[in-house]
Amino acid sequence: MTNEVIFEKVQEILMDQFDLEASEVEMTTNMAEDIDADSLDLFEVLNRVEDDFDIKLEATENVATVEDLVAKIAEQVNK
C-alpha cells in the first residue's frame, strides 16, 4: 500500500473526526497545533486507524503530524 493511499484514508478519518475540509488536512498538518486534537482525540483516531487498516498501533506512538501517522501505518501495513 502506497503512502498516497494511506494518506487519503487518514485524511478521510481526520475530516470525519474533526469536521475538516480536505484542504485542512495535509501531510504537514500538526495534530495538536493545527487541528487542536487532544490526547483523547488522538486515541480515537488511532483506534479508527487500527480498525480501518487492520493493524495494531501503540497508544504511546509518537504521532505529531499526519506524516508521522502515515509513516507508522505504512510500517505496519507493509510488514
PDB file of C-alpha atoms in Angstrom:
ATOM      1  CA  MET A   1       0.000   0.000   0.000  1.00  0.00           C
ATOM      2  CA  THR A   2       1.433   3.362  -1.005  1.00  0.00           C
ATOM      3  CA  ASN A   3       1.785   6.346   1.300  1.00  0.00           C
ATOM      4  CA  GLU A   4      -0.585   8.239  -1.001  1.00  0.00           C
ATOM      5  CA  VAL A   5      -3.351   5.667  -0.483  1.00  0.00           C
ATOM      6  CA  ILE A   6      -2.701   5.639   3.273  1.00  0.00           C
ATOM      7  CA  PHE A   7      -2.754   9.449   3.376  1.00  0.00           C
ATOM      8  CA  GLU A   8      -6.102   9.599   1.571  1.00  0.00           C
ATOM      9  CA  LYS A   9      -7.648   7.213   4.110  1.00  0.00           C
ATOM     10  CA  VAL A  10      -6.126   9.100   7.065  1.00  0.00           C
ATOM     11  CA  GLN A  11      -7.354  12.356   5.549  1.00  0.00           C
ATOM     12  CA  GLU A  12     -10.899  10.929   5.401  1.00  0.00           C
ATOM     13  CA  ILE A  13     -10.691   9.801   9.036  1.00  0.00           C
ATOM     14  CA  LEU A  14      -9.468  13.199  10.233  1.00  0.00           C
ATOM     15  CA  MET A  15     -12.012  15.081   8.126  1.00  0.00           C
ATOM     16  CA  ASP A  16     -14.779  12.977   9.660  1.00  0.00           C
ATOM     17  CA  GLN A  17     -13.432  13.107  13.230  1.00  0.00           C
ATOM     18  CA  PHE A  18     -12.771  16.854  13.311  1.00  0.00           C
ATOM     19  CA  ASP A  19     -15.254  18.153  10.714  1.00  0.00           C
ATOM     20  CA  LEU A  20     -12.489  19.431   8.439  1.00  0.00           C
ATOM     21  CA  GLU A  21     -12.173  20.139   4.730  1.00  0.00           C
ATOM     22  CA  ALA A  22      -9.635  18.210   2.627  1.00  0.00           C
ATOM     23  CA  SER A  23      -7.521  21.358   2.264  1.00  0.00           C
ATOM     24  CA  GLU A  24      -7.111  21.469   6.055  1.00  0.00           C
ATOM     25  CA  VAL A  25      -5.508  18.015   6.237  1.00  0.00           C
ATOM     26  CA  GLU A  26      -2.070  17.805   4.631  1.00  0.00           C
ATOM     27  CA  MET A  27       0.994  15.681   5.373  1.00  0.00           C
ATOM     28  CA  THR A  28       2.471  18.580   7.370  1.00  0.00           C
ATOM     29  CA  THR A  29      -0.668  19.115   9.459  1.00  0.00           C
ATOM     30  CA  ASN A  30       0.192  19.011  13.166  1.00  0.00           C
ATOM     31  CA  MET A  31      -2.460  17.157  15.138  1.00  0.00           C
ATOM     32  CA  ALA A  32      -2.280  19.283  18.283  1.00  0.00           C
ATOM     33  CA  GLU A  33      -1.452  22.687  16.822  1.00  0.00           C
ATOM     34  CA  ASP A  34      -3.363  22.709  13.539  1.00  0.00           C
ATOM     35  CA  ILE A  35      -6.483  20.699  14.341  1.00  0.00           C
ATOM     36  CA  ASP A  36      -6.479  21.061  18.125  1.00  0.00           C
ATOM     37  CA  ALA A  37      -6.514  17.302  18.816  1.00  0.00           C
ATOM     38  CA  ASP A  38      -6.063  16.403  22.454  1.00  0.00           C
ATOM     39  CA  SER A  39      -4.905  13.014  23.761  1.00  0.00           C
ATOM     40  CA  LEU A  40      -8.441  11.582  23.749  1.00  0.00           C
ATOM     41  CA  ASP A  41      -8.967  12.730  20.153  1.00  0.00           C
ATOM     42  CA  LEU A  42      -5.682  11.126  19.130  1.00  0.00           C
ATOM     43  CA  PHE A  43      -6.640   7.898  20.919  1.00  0.00           C
ATOM     44  CA  GLU A  44      -9.918   7.811  18.974  1.00  0.00           C
ATOM     45  CA  VAL A  45      -8.102   8.475  15.691  1.00  0.00           C
ATOM     46  CA  LEU A  46      -5.592   5.688  16.410  1.00  0.00           C
ATOM     47  CA  ASN A  47      -8.442   3.275  17.222  1.00  0.00           C
ATOM     48  CA  ARG A  48     -10.176   4.086  13.962  1.00  0.00           C
ATOM     49  CA  VAL A  49      -6.899   3.743  12.036  1.00  0.00           C
ATOM     50  CA  GLU A  50      -6.347   0.335  13.627  1.00  0.00           C
ATOM     51  CA  ASP A  51      -9.825  -0.792  12.607  1.00  0.00           C
ATOM     52  CA  ASP A  52      -9.682   0.608   9.076  1.00  0.00           C
ATOM     53  CA  PHE A  53      -6.193  -0.697   8.304  1.00  0.00           C
ATOM     54  CA  ASP A  54      -6.441  -3.888  10.411  1.00  0.00           C
ATOM     55  CA  ILE A  55      -3.206  -3.079  12.257  1.00  0.00           C
ATOM     56  CA  LYS A  56      -2.128  -2.536  15.870  1.00  0.00           C
ATOM     57  CA  LEU A  57      -0.516   0.732  16.947  1.00  0.00           C
ATOM     58  CA  GLU A  58       0.801   1.518  20.403  1.00  0.00           C
ATOM     59  CA  ALA A  59      -1.047   4.281  22.226  1.00  0.00           C
ATOM     60  CA  THR A  60       2.366   5.740  23.030  1.00  0.00           C
ATOM     61  CA  GLU A  61       3.342   6.101  19.353  1.00  0.00           C
ATOM     62  CA  ASN A  62       4.936   9.478  18.724  1.00  0.00           C
ATOM     63  CA  VAL A  63       2.447  10.939  16.265  1.00  0.00           C
ATOM     64  CA  ALA A  64       2.649  14.705  15.982  1.00  0.00           C
ATOM     65  CA  THR A  65       1.824  15.194  12.302  1.00  0.00           C
ATOM     66  CA  VAL A  66      -0.252  13.462   9.664  1.00  0.00           C
ATOM     67  CA  GLU A  67       3.036  12.431   8.056  1.00  0.00           C
ATOM     68  CA  ASP A  68       4.085  10.689  11.299  1.00  0.00           C
ATOM     69  CA  LEU A  69       0.816   8.771  11.346  1.00  0.00           C
ATOM     70  CA  VAL A  70       1.083   7.794   7.670  1.00  0.00           C
ATOM     71  CA  ALA A  71       4.636   6.523   8.288  1.00  0.00           C
ATOM     72  CA  LYS A  72       3.538   4.426  11.298  1.00  0.00           C
ATOM     73  CA  ILE A  73       0.665   2.938   9.310  1.00  0.00           C
ATOM     74  CA  ALA A  74       2.906   2.193   6.307  1.00  0.00           C
ATOM     75  CA  GLU A  75       5.405   0.489   8.597  1.00  0.00           C
ATOM     76  CA  GLN A  76       2.688  -1.847   9.924  1.00  0.00           C
ATOM     77  CA  VAL A  77       0.795  -2.424   6.674  1.00  0.00           C
ATOM     78  CA  ASN A  78       3.889  -3.165   4.608  1.00  0.00           C
ATOM     79  CA  LYS A  79       5.442  -5.704   7.013  1.00  0.00           C
TER      80      LYS A  79
END
